[in-house]
Short mmCIF file of C-alpha atoms and ligand atoms in Angstrom, two decimals:
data_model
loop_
_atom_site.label_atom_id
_atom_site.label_comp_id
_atom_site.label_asym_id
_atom_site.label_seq_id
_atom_site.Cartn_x
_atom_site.Cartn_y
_atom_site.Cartn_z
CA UNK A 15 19.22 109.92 135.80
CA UNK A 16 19.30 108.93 139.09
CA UNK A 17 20.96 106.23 140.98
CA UNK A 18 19.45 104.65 143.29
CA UNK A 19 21.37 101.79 144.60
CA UNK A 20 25.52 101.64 145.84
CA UNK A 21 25.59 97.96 144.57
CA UNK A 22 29.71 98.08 145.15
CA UNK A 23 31.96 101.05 146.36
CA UNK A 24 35.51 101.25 147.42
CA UNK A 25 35.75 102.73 150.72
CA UNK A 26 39.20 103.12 152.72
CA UNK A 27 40.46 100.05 150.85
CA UNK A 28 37.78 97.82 151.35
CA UNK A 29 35.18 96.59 148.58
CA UNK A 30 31.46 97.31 150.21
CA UNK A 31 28.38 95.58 148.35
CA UNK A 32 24.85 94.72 148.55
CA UNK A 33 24.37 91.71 149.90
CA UNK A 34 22.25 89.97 146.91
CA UNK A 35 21.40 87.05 148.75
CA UNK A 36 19.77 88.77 151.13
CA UNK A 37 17.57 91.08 148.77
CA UNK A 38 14.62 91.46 149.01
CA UNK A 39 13.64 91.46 152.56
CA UNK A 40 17.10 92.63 153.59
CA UNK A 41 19.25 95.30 152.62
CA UNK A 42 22.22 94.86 153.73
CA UNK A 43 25.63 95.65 153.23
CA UNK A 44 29.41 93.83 153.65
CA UNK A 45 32.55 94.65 153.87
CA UNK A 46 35.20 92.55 151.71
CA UNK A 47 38.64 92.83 152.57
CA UNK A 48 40.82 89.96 151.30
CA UNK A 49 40.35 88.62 147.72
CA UNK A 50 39.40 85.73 149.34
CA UNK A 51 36.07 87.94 150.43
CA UNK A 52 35.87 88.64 147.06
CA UNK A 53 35.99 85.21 145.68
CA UNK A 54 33.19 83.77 147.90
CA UNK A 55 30.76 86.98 147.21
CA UNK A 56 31.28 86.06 143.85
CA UNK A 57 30.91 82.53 144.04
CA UNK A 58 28.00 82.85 146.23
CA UNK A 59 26.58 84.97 144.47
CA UNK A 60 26.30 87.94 146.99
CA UNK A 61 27.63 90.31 144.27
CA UNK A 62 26.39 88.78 140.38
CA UNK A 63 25.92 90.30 136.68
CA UNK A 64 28.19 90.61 134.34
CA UNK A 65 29.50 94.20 134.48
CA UNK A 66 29.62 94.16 138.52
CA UNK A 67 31.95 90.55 138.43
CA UNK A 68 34.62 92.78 136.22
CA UNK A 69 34.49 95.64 138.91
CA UNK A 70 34.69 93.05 141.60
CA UNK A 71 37.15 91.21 140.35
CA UNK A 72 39.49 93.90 139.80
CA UNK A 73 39.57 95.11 143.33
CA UNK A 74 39.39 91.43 144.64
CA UNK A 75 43.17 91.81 142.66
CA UNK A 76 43.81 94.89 144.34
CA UNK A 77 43.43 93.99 147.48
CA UNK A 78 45.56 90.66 147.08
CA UNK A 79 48.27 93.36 146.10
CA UNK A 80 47.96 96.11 148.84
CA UNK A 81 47.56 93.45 151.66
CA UNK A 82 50.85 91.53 150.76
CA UNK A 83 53.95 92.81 152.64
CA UNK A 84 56.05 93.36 149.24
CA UNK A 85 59.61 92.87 149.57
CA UNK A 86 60.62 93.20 145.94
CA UNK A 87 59.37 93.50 142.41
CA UNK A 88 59.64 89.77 141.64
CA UNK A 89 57.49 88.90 144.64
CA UNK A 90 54.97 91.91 143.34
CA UNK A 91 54.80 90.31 140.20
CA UNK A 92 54.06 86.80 141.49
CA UNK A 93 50.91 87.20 143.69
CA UNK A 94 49.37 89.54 140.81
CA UNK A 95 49.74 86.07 138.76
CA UNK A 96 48.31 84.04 141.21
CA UNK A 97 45.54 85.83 142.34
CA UNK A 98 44.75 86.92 138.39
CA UNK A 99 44.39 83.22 138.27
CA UNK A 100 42.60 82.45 141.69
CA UNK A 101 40.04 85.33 140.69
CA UNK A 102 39.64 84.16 137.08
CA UNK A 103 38.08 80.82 138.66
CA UNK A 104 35.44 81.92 140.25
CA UNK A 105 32.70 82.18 137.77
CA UNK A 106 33.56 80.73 134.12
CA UNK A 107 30.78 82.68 131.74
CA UNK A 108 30.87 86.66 132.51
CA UNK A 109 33.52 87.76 129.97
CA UNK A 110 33.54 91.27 132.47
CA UNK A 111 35.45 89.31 134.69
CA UNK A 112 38.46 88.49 132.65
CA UNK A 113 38.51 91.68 131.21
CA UNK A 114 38.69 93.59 134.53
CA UNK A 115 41.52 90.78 135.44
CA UNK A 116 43.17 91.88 132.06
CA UNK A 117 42.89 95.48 132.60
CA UNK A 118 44.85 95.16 136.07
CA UNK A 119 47.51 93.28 134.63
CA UNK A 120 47.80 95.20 131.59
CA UNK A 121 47.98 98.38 133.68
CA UNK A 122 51.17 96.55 135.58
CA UNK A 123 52.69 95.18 132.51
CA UNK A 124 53.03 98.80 131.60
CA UNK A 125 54.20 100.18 134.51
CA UNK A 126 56.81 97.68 135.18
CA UNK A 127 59.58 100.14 135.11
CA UNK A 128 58.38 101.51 138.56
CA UNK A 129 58.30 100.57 142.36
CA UNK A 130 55.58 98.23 143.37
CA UNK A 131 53.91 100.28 145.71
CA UNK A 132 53.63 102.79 142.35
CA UNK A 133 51.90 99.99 140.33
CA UNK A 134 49.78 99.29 143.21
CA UNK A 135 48.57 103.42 142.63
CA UNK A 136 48.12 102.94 139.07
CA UNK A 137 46.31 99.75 139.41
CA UNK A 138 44.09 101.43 142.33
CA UNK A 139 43.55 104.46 139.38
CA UNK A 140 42.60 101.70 136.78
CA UNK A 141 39.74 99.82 139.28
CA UNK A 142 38.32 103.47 139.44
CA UNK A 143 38.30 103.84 136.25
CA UNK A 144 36.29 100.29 135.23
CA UNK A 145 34.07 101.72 137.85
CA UNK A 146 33.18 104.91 136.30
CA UNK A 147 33.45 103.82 132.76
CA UNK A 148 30.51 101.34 133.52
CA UNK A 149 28.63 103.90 135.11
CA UNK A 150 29.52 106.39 131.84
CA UNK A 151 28.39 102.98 130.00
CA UNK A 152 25.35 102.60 131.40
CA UNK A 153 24.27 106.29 130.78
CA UNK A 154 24.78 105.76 127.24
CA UNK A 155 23.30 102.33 126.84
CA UNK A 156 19.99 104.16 128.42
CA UNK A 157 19.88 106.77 125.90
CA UNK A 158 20.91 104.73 123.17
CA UNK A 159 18.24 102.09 124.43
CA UNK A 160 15.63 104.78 124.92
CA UNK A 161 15.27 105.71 121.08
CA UNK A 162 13.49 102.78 120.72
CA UNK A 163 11.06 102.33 123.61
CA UNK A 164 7.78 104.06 122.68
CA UNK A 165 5.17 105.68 125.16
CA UNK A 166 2.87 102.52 125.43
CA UNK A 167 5.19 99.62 125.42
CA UNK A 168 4.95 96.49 127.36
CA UNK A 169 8.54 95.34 127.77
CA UNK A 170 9.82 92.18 129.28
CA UNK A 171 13.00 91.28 131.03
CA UNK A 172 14.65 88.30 132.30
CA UNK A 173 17.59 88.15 135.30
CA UNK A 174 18.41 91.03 136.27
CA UNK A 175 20.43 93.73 134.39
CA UNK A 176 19.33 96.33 136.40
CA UNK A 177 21.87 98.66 138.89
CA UNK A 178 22.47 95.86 141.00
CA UNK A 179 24.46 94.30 137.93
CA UNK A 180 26.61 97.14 137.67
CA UNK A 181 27.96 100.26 139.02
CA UNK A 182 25.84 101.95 137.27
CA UNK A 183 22.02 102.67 136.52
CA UNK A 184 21.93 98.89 134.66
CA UNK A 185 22.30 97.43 131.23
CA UNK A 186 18.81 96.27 130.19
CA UNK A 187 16.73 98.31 132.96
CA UNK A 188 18.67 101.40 131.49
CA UNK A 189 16.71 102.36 129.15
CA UNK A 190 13.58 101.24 130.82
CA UNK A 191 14.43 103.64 134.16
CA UNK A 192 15.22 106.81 130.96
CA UNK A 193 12.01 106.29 129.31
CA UNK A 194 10.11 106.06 132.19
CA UNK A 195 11.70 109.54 133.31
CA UNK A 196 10.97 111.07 130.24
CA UNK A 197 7.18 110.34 130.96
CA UNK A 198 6.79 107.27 128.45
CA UNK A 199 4.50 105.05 130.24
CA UNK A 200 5.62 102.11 129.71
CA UNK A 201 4.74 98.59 131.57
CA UNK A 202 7.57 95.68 132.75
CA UNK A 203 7.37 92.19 132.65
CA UNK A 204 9.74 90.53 134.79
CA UNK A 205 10.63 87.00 134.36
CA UNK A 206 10.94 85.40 137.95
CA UNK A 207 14.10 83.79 136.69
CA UNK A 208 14.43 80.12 138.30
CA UNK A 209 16.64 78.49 139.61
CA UNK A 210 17.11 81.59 142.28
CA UNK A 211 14.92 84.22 140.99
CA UNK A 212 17.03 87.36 140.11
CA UNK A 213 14.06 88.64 138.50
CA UNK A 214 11.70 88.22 141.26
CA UNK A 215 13.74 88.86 143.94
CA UNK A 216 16.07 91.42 142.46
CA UNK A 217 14.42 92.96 139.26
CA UNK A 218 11.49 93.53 140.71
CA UNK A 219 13.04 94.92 144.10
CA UNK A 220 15.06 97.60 142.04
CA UNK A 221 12.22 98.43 139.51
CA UNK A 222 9.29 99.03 142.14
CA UNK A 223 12.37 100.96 144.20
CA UNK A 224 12.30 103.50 141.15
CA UNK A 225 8.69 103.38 140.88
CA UNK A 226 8.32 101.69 137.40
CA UNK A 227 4.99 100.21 136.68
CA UNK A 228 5.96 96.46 136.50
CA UNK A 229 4.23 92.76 136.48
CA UNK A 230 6.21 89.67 137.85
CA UNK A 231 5.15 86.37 135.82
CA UNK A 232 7.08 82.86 136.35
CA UNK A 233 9.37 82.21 133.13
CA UNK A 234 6.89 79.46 131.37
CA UNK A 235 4.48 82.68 131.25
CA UNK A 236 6.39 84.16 128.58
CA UNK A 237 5.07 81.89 125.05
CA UNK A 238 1.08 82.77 127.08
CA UNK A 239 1.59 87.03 126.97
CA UNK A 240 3.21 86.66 124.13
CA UNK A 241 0.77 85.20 122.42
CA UNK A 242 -2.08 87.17 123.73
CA UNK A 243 0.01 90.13 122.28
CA UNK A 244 0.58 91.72 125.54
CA UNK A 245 4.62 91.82 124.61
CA UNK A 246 5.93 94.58 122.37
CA UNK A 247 9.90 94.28 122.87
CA UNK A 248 12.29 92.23 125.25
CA UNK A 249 16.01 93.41 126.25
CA UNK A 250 17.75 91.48 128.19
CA UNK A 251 21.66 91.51 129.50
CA UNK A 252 24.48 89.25 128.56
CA UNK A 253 27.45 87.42 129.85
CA UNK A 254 29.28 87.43 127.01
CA UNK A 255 28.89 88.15 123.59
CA UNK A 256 30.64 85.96 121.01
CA UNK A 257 32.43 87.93 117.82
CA UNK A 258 29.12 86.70 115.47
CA UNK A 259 27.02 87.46 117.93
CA UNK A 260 25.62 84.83 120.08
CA UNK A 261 25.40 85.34 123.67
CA UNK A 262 25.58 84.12 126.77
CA UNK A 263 22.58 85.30 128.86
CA UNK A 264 21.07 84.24 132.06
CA UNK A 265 19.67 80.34 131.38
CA UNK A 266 15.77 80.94 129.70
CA UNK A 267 17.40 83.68 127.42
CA UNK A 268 17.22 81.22 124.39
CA UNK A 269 14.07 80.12 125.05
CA UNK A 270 12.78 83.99 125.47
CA UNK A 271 14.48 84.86 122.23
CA UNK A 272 12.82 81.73 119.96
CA UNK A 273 9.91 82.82 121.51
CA UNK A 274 9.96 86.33 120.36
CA UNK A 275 11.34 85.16 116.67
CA UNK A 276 7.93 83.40 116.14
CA UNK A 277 5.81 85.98 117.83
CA UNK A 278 7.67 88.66 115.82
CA UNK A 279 8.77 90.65 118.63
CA UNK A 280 11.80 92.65 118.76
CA UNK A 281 14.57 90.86 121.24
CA UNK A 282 17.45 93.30 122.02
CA UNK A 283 20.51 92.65 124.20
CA UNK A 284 21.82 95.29 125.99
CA UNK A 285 25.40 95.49 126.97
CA UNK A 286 28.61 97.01 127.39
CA UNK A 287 31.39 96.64 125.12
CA UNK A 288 33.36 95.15 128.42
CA UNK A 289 30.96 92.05 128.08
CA UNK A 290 31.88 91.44 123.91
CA UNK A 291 34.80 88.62 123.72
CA UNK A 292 36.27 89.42 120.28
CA UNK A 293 38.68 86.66 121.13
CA UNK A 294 35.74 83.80 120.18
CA UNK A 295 33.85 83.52 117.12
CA UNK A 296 30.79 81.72 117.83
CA UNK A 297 28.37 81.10 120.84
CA UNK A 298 30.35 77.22 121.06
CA UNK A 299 33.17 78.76 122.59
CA UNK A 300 31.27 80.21 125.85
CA UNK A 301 32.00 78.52 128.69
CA UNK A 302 28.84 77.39 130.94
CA UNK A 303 28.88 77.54 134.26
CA UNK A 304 27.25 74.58 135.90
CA UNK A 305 25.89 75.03 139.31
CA UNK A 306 24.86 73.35 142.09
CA UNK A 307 22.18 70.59 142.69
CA UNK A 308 20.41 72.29 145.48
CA UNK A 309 19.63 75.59 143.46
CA UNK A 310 16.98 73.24 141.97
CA UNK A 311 15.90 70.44 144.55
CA UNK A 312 15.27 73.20 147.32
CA UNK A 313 13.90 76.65 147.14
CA UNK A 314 14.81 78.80 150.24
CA UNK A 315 16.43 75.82 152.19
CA UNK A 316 12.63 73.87 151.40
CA UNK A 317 12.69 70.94 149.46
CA UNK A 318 11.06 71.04 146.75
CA UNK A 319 12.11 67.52 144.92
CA UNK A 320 12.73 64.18 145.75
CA UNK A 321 15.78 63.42 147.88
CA UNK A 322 18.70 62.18 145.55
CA UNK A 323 17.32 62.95 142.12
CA UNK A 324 19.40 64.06 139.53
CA UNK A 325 19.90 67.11 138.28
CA UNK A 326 21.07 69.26 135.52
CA UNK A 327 21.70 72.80 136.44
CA UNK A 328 23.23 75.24 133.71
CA UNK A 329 23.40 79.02 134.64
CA UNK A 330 23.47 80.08 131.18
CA UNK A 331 22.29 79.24 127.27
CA UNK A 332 23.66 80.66 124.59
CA UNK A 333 20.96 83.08 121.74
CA UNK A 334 22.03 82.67 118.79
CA UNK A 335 23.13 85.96 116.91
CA UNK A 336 20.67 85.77 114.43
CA UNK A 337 18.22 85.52 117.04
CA UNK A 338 18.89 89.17 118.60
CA UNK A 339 17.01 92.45 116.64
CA UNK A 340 19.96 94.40 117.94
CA UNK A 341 23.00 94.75 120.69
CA UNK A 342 22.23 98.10 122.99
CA UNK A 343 26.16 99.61 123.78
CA UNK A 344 27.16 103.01 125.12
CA UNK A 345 28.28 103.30 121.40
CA UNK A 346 25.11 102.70 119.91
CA UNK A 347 22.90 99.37 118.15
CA UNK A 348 24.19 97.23 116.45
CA UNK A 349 23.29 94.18 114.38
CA UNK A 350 25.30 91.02 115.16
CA UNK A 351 26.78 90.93 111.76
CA UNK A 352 28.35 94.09 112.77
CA UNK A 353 30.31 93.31 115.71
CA UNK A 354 33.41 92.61 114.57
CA UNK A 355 33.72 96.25 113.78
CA UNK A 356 33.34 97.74 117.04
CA UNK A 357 36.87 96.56 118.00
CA UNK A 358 37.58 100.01 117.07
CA UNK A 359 36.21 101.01 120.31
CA UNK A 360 38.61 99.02 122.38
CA UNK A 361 41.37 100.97 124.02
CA UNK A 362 45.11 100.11 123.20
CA UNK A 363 45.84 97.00 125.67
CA UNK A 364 42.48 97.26 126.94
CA UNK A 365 41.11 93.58 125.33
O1 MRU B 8 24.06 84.34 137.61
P1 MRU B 8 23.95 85.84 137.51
O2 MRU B 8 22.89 86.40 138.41
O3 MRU B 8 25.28 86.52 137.68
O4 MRU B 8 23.47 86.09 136.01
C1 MRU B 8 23.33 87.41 135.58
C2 MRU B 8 22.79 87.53 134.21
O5 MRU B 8 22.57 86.57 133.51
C3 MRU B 8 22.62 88.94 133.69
O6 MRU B 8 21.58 89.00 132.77
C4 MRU B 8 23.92 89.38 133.01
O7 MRU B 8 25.02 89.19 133.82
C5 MRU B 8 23.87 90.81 132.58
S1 MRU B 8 23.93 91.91 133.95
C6 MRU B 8 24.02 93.48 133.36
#
């Protein structure tokens, strides 16, 4: 499968992305080199979805790290606390985020019999890895997701959990970009994804990049198509994926998903097992991120409202487990009554 965007890459110890904001009429690329870089990408959401905040993260801590002058081990240890807490404020929902943040310190934790500047190598080694193992995830969440897209299929997708979400080929496009190289001719339906259209300006960038045969529709289209049968399956991404289930998805998710429930259409999540927090039971737990006012008044620096209304702006919903036909992982589907068990798959000190 081919890969055909560098949404992030580590080059001569900087972090280079995609500049999201800019997409689609721009492509361009920056250059982060503090984690304060990293921070505001994230915050602004210059670099965004779930699986690319982890890898982000993890190098905004490496860099916090390798551009201290270190004087001792005690010092060493004190900015990795600080700017594993700095980093882990950015954005509250993507569970990716703290477990790249976790991974770093783990890695330290372990190595704490050695000098700093070896820690900093090992922790370099373990940004790498989340790197690869996402792309390695999102291989396997394509052929997993694959198995179940027929030749004929009219698919539709909200956000976007494409490459530019990962370092990979994608979480929910994955499957879409396989079958459509094995010759399935399938259709998308992208969601535009208000308040600031990931699907319109970033699904359907990255989809009509690859040459996939895809439709854009606004998100109060969905119930119409539906209804008309002109849906066969959705898959989405997630945020973060609750022990029984429920998940965290780009805000419109829920209302996609009680949609499909009535229309009898199969609603998968795909994800990788970096995005499952077996620390929560339920959906409840999630936290929300709440987002500015002018995502909604203004579209584009235009406004589009009233001055001084108000305004309620959550980034995410939460789908209920029951909700969701099946979770896509690199390790397989899964129902959500089954996803306590895939613990298994976590690496020692790796949750
Ligand atoms: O606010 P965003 O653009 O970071 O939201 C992204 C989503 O909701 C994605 O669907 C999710 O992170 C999965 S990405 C593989």
């Amino acid at each position: 499968m081919k890969q055909i965007i560098k949404t992030l890459s580590w080059e001569k110890d900087k972090l280079k992305i995609i500049d999201q904001t800019l997409l689609p009429e721009k492509e361009e690329y920056i250059e982060l080199c503090t984690i304060e870089d990293v921070f505001d990408a994230i915050k602004t959401l210059k670099i965004r979805g779930a699986p690319a905040l982890g890898i982000a993260a993890s190098y905004g801590i490496l860099l916090s790290v390798k551009k201290a002058k270190i004087k001792d081990k005690e010092m060493f240890f004190n900015i990795l606390e600080k700017s594993s807490h700095y980093i882990s404020g950015c954005r509250p929902t993507a569970y990716n985020l703290f477990y790249g943040v976790k991974r770093l310190n783990n890695i330290a934790l372990r190595n704490r019999h050695l000098s700093p500047e070896k820690i900093i190598k090992k922790m370099e080694q373990e940004c790498r890895k989340i790197f690869n193992e996402d792309i390695k995830s999102s291989i396997s969440i394509a052929r997993n997701g694959n198995t179940i897209i027929k030749s004929g299929m009219r698919i539709l997708t909200h956000c976007n959990a494409g490459g530019l979400a990962t370092s990979g080929i994608g979480t929910a496009l994955a499957p879409i970009y396989l079958a459509a190289e094995k010759h399935k001719n399938i259709e998308v339906f992208v969601d535009e994804t208000r308040p600031i259209l990931q699907g319109a300006r970033l699904t359907m960038w990255e989809l009509k990049k690859a040459g996939i045969n895809c439709t854009l529709i606004c998100d109060n289209m969905a119930g119409f198509l539906m209804q008309q049968k002109r849906i066969d399956m959705v898959i989405t991404g997630a945020d973060r994926i609750a022990k029984n289930g429920d998940t965290a998805n780009k805000i419109g998710t829920y209302s996609i998903a009680v949609l499909a429930r009535f229309h009898r259409i199969p609603f998968y999540i795909a994800a990788p097992l970096s995005s499952f927090d077996f620390s929560i039971q339920s959906g409840n737990e999630i936290p929300v991120e709440q987002r500015n006012k002018e995502e909604i008044t203004h579209i584009k620096g235009i406004r589009v409202a009233p001055e001084d209304v108000n305004v309620y702006n959550p980034a995410f919903d939460i789908t209920p487990g029951r909700l969701i036909s099946g979770f896509i992982t690199e390790k397989g589907i899964f129902s959500y009554r089954d996803i306590a068990s895939l613990t298994e798959y976590r690496g020692r000190g790796n949750l």
